[in-house]
Short mmCIF file of N, CA, C and O and ligand atoms in Angstrom, two decimals:
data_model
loop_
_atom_site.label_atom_id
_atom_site.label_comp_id
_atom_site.label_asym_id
_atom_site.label_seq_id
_atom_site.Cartn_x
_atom_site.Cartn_y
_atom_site.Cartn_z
N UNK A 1084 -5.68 2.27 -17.26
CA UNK A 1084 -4.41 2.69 -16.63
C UNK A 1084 -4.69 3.25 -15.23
O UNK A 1084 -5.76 3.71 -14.84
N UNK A 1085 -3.53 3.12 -14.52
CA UNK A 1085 -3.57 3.77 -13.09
C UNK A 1085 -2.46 4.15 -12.21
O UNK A 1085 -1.67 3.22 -12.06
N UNK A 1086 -2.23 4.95 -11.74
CA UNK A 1086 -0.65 5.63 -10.88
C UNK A 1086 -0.91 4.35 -10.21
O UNK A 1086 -1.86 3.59 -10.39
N UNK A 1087 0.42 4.19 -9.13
CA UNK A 1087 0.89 3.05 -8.87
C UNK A 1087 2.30 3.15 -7.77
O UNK A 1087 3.51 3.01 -7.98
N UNK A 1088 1.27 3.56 -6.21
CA UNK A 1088 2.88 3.29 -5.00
C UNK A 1088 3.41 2.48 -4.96
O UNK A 1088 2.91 1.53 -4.36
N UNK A 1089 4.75 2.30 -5.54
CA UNK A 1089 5.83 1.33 -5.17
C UNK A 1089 6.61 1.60 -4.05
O UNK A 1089 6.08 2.29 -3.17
N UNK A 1090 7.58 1.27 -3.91
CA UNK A 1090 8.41 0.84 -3.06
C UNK A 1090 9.47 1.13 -1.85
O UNK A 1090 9.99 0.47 -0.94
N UNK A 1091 9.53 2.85 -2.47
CA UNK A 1091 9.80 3.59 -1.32
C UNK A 1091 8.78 4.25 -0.34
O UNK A 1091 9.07 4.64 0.79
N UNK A 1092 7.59 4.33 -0.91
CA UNK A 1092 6.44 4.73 0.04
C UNK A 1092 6.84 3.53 2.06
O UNK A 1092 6.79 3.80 3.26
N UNK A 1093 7.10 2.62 1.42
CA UNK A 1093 7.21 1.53 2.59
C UNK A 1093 7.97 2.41 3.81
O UNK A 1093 8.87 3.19 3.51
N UNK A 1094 7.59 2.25 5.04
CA UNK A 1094 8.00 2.98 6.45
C UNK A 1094 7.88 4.52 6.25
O UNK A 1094 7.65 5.11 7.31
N UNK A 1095 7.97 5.23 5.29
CA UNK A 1095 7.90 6.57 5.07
C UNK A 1095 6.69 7.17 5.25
O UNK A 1095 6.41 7.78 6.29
N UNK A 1096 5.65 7.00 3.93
CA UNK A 1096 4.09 7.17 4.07
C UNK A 1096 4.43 8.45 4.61
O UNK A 1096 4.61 8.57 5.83
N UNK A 1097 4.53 9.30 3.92
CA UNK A 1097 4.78 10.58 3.76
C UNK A 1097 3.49 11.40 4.11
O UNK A 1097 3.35 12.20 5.03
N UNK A 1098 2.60 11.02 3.21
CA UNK A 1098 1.06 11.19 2.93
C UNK A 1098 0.66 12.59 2.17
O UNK A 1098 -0.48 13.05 2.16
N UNK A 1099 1.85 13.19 1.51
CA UNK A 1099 1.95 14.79 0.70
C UNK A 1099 0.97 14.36 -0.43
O UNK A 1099 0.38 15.23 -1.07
N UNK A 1100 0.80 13.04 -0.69
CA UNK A 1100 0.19 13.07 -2.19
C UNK A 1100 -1.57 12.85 -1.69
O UNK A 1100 -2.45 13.21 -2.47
N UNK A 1101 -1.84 12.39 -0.66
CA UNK A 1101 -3.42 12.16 -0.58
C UNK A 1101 -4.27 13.56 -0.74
O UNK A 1101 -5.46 13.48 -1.02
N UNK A 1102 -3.65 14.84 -0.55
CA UNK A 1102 -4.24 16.10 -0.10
C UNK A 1102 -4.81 16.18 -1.59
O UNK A 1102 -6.00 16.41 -1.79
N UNK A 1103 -4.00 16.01 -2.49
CA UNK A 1103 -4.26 16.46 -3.85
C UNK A 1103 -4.84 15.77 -5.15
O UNK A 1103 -4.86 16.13 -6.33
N UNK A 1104 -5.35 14.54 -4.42
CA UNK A 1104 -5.87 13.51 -5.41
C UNK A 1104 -7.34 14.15 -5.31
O UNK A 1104 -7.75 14.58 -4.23
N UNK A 1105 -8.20 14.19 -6.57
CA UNK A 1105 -9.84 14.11 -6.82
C UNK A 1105 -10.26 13.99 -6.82
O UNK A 1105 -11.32 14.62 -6.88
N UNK A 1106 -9.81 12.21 -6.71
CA UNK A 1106 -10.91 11.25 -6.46
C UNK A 1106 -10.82 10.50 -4.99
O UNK A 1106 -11.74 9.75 -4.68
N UNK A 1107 -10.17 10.62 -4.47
CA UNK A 1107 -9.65 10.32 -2.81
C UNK A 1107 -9.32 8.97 -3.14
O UNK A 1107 -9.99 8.19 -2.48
N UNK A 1108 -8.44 8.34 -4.01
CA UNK A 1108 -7.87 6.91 -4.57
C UNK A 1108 -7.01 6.71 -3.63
O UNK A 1108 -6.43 5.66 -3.87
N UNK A 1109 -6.58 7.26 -2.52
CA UNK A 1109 -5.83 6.56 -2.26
C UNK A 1109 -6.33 5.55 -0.65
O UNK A 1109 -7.27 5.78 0.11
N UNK A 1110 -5.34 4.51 -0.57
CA UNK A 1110 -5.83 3.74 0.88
C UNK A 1110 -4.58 3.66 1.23
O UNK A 1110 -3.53 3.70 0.59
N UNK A 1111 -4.98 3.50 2.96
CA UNK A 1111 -3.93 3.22 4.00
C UNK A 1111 -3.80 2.46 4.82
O UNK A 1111 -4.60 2.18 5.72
N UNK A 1112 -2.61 1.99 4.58
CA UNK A 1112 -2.48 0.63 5.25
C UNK A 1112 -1.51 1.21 6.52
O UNK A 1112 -1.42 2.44 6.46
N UNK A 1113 -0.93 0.75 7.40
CA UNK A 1113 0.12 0.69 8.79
C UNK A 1113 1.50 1.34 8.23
O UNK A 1113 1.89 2.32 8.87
N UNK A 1114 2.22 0.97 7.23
CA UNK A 1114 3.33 1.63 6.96
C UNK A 1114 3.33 1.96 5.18
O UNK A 1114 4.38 2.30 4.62
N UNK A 1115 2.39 1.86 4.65
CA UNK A 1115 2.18 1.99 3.26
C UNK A 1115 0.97 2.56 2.44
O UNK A 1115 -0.05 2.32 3.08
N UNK A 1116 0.76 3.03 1.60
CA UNK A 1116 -0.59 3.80 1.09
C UNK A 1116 -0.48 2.56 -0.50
O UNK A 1116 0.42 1.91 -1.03
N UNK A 1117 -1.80 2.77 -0.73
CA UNK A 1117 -2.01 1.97 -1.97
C UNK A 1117 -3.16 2.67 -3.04
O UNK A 1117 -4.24 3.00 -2.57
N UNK A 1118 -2.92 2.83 -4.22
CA UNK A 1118 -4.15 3.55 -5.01
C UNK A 1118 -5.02 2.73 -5.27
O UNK A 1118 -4.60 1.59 -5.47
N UNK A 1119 -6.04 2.87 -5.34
CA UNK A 1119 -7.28 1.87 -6.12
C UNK A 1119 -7.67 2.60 -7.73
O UNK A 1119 -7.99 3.72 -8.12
N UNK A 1120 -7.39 0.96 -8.48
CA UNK A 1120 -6.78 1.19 -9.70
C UNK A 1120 -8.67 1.70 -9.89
O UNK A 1120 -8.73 2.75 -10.53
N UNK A 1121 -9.73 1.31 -9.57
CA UNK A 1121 -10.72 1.77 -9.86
C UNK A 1121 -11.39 3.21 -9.28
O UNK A 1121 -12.58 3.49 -9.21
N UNK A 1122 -10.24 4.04 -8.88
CA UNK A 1122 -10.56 5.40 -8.69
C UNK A 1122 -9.78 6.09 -9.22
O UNK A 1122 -10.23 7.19 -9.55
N UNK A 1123 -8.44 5.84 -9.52
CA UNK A 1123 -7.83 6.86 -10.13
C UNK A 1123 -8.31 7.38 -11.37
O UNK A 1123 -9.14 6.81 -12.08
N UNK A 1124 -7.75 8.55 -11.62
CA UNK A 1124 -8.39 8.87 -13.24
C UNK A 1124 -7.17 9.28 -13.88
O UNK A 1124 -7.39 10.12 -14.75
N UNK A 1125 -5.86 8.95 -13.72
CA UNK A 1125 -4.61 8.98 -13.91
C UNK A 1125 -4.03 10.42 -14.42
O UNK A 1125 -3.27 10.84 -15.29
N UNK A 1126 -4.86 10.95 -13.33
CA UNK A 1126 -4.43 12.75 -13.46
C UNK A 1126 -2.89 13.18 -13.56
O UNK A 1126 -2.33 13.88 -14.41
N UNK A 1127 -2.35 12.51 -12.38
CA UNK A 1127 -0.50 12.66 -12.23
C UNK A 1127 -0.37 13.87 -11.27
O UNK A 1127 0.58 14.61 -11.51
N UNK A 1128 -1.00 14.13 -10.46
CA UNK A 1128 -1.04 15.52 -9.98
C UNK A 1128 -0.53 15.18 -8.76
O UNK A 1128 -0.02 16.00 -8.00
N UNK A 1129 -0.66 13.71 -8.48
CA UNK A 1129 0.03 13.00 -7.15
C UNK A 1129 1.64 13.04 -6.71
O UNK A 1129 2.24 13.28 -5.66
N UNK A 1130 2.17 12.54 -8.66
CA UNK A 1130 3.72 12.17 -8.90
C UNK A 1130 4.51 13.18 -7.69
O UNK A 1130 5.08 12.83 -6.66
N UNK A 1131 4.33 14.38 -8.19
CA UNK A 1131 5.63 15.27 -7.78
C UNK A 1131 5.61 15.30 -6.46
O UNK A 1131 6.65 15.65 -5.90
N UNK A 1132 4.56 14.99 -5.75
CA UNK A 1132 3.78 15.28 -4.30
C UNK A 1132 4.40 14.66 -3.39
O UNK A 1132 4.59 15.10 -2.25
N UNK A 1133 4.83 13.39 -3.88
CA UNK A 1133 5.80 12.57 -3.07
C UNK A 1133 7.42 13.00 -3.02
O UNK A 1133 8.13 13.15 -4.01
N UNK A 1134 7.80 13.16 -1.69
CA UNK A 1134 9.23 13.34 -1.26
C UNK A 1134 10.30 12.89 -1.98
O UNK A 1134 11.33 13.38 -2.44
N UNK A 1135 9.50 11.29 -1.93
CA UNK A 1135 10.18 9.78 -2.79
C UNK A 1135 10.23 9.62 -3.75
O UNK A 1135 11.13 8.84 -4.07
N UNK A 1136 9.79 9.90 -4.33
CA UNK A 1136 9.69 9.27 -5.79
C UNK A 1136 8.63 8.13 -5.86
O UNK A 1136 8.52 7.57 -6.95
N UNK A 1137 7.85 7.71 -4.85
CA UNK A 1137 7.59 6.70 -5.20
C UNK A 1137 6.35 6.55 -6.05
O UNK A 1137 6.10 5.36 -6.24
N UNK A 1138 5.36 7.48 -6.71
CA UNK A 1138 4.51 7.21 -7.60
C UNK A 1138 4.77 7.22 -9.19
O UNK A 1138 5.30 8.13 -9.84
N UNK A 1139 4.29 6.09 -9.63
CA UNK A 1139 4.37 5.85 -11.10
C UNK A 1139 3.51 5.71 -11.57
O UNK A 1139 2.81 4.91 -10.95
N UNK A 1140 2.84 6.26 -12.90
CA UNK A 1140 1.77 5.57 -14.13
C UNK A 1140 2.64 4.52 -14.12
O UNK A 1140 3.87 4.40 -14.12
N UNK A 1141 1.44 3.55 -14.11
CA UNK A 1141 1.27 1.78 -14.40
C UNK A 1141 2.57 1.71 -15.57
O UNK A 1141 3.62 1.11 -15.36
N UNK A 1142 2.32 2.32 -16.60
CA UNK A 1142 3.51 2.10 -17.74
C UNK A 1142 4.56 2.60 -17.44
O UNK A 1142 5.19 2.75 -18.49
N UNK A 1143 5.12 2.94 -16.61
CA UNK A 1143 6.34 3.16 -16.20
C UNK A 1143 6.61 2.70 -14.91
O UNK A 1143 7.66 3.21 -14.52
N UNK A 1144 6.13 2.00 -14.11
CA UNK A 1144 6.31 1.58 -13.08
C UNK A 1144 8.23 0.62 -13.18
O UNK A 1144 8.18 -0.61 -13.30
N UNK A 1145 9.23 1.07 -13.14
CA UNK A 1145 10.18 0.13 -13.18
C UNK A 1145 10.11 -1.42 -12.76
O UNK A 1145 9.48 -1.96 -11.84
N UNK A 1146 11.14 -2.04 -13.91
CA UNK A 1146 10.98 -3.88 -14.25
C UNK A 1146 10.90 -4.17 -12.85
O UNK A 1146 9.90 -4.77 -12.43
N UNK A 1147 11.88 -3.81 -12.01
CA UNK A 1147 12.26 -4.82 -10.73
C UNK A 1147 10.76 -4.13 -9.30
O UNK A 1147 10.80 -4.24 -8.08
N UNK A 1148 9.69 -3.49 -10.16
CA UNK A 1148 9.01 -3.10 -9.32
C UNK A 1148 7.63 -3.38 -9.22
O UNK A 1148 6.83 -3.14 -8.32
N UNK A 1149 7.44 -4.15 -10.73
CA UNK A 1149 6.22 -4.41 -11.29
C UNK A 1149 4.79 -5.39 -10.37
O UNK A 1149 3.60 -5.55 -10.64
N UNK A 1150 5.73 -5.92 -9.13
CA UNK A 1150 4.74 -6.68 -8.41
C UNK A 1150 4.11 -5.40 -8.10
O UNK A 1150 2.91 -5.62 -7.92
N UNK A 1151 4.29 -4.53 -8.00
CA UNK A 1151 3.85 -3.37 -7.00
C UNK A 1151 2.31 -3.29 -7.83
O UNK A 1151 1.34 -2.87 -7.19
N UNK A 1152 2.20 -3.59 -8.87
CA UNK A 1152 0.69 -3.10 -9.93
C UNK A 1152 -0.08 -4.02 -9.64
O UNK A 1152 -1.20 -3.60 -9.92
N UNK A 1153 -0.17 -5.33 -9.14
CA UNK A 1153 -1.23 -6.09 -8.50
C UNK A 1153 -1.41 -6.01 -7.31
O UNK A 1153 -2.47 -6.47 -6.89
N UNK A 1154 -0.43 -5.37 -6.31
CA UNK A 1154 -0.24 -5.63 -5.04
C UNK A 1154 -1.11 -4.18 -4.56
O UNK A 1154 -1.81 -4.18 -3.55
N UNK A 1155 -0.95 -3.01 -5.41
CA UNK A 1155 -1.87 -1.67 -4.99
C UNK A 1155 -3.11 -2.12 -5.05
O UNK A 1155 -3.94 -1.79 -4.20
N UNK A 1156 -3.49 -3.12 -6.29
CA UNK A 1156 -4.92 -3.18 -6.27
C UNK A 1156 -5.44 -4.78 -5.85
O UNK A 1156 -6.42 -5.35 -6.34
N UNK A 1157 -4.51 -5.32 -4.80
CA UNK A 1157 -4.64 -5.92 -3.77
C UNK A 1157 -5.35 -5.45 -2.95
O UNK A 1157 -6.58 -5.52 -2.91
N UNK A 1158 -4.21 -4.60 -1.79
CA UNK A 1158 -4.33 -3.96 -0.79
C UNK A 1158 -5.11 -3.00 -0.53
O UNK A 1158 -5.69 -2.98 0.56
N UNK A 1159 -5.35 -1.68 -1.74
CA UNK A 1159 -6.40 -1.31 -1.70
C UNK A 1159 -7.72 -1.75 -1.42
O UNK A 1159 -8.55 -1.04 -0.86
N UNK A 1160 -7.93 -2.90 -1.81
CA UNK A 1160 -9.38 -3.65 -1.62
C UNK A 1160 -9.65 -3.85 -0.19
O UNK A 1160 -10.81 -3.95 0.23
N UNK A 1161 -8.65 -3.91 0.55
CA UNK A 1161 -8.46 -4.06 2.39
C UNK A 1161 -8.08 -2.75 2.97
O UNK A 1161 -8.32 -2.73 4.18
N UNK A 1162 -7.61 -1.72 2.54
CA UNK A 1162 -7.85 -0.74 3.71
C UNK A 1162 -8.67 0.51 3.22
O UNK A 1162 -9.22 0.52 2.11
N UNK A 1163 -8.73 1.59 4.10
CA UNK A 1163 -9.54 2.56 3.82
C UNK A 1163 -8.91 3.31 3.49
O UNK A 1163 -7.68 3.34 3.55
N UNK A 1164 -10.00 4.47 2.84
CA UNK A 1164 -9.55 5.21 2.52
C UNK A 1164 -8.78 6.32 3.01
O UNK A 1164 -8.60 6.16 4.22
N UNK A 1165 -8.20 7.48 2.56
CA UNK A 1165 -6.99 8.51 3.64
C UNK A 1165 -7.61 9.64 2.19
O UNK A 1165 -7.58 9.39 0.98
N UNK A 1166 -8.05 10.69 2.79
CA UNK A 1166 -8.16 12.24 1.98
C UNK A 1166 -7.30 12.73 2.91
O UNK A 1166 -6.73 13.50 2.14
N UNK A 1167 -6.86 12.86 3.75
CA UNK A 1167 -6.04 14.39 4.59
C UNK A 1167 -4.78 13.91 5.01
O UNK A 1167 -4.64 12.87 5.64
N UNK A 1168 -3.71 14.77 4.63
CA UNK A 1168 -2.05 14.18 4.78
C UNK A 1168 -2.22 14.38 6.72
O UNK A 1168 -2.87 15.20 7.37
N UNK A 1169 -1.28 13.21 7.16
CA UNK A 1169 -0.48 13.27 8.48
C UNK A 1169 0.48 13.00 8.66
O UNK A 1169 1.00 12.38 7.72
N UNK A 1170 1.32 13.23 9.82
CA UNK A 1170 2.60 13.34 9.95
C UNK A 1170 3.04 12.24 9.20
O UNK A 1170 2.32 11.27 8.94
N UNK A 1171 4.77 12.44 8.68
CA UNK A 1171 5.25 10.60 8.37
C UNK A 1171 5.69 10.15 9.39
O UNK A 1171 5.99 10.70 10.45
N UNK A 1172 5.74 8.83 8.98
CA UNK A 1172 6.06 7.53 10.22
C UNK A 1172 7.39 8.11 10.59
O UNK A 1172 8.35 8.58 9.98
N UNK A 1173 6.96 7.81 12.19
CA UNK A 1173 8.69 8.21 12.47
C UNK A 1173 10.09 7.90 12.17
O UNK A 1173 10.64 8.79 12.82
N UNK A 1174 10.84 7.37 11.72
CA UNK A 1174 11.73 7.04 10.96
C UNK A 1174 12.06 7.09 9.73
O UNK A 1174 12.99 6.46 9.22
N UNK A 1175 10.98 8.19 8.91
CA UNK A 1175 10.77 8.39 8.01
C UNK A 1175 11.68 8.79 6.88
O UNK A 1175 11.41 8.42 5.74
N UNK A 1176 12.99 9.68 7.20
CA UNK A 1176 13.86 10.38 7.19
C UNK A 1176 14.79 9.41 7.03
O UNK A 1176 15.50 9.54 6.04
N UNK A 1177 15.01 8.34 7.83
CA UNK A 1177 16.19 6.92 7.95
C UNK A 1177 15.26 6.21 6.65
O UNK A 1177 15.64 6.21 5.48
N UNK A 1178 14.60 5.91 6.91
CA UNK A 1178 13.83 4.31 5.61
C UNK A 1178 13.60 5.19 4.20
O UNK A 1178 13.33 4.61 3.15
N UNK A 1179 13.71 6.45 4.27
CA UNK A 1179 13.49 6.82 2.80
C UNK A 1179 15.02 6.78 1.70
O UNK A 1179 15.11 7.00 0.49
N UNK A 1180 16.14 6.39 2.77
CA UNK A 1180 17.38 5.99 1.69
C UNK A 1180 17.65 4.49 1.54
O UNK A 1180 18.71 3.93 1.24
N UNK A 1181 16.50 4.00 1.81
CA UNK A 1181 16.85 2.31 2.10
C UNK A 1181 15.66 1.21 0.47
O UNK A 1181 14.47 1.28 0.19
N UNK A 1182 16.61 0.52 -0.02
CA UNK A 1182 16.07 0.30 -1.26
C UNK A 1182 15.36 -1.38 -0.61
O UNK A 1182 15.70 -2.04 0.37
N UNK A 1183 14.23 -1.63 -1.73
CA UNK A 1183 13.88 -3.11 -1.44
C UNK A 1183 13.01 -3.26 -0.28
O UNK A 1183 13.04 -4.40 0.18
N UNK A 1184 12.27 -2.45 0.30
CA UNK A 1184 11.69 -2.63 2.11
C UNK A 1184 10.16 -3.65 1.80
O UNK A 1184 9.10 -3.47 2.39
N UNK A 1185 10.38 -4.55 0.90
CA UNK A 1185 9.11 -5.39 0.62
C UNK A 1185 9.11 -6.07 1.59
O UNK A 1185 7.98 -6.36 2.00
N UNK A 1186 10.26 -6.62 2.35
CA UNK A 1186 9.81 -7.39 4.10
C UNK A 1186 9.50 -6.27 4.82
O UNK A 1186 9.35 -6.48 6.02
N UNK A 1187 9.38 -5.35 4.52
CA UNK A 1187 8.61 -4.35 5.69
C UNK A 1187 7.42 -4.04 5.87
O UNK A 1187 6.90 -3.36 6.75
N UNK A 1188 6.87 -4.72 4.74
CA UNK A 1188 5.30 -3.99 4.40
C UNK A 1188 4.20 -4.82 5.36
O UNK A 1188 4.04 -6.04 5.36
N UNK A 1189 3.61 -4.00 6.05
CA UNK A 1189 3.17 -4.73 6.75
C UNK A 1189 1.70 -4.24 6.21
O UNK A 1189 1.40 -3.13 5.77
N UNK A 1190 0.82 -5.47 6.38
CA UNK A 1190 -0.67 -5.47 5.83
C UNK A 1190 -2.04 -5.42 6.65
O UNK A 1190 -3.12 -5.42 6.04
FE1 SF4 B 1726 -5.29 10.46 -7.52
FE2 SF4 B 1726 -4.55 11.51 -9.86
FE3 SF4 B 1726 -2.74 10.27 -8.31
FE4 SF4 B 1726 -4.64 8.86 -9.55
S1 SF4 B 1726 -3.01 10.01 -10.53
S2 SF4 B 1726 -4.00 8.62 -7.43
S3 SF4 B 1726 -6.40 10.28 -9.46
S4 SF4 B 1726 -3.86 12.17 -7.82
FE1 F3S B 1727 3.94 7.31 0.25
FE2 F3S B 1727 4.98 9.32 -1.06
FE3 F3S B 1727 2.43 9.32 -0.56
S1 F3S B 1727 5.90 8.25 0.67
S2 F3S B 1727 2.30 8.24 1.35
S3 F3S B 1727 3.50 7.86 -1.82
S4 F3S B 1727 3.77 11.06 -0.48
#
């Protein structure tokens, strides 16, 4: 098993949840963060950390969201890693009420 950024992370990338992970699972991409399913240790200490909502354990990841569980441990494999939160993307505030931003993700 493994937590799992879906879909509102996209343009936001908040970055509240990297400070507090253990294993430094998470990676960063340009407008999106991704966990690597081979670091997490599915603590959950991430969930609440986000503004968004957007972290899920793998088993709850919602139906219409499920690409998101191959696509973290996609993308993870291509960017680096992020231990220390920074500002969010500017528009952060506008794209965090906006549903579906999978044409936004840029890689
Ligand atoms: Fe890190 Fe725990 Fe979140 Fe996994 S569940 S990404 S180990 S904080
Ligand atoms: Fe993204 Fe939420 Fe972390 S917006 S960067 S998953 S705090």
């Amino acid at each position: 098993m493994t937590f799992i950024v879906t879909d509102a992370c996209i343009r936001c990338k908040y970055t509240d949840c990297v400070n507090v992970c253990p294993t430094d699972a998470f990676r960063e991409g340009p407008n999106f963060l991704a966990i690597d399913p081979d670091d997490c240790i599915d603590c959950a200490v991430c969930v609440p950390e986000c503004p968004v909502e957007a972290i899920y354990a793998e088993e709850d990841v919602p139906r219409d969201q499920r690409d998101f569980i191959p696509l973290n441990a996609e993308l993870a494999k291509q960017w680096k890693p992020i231990t220390k939160s920074k500002p969010a993307l500017p528009d952060a505030e506008e794209w965090a009420h906006v549903h579906d931003k999978r044409s936004e993700l840029k890689r």
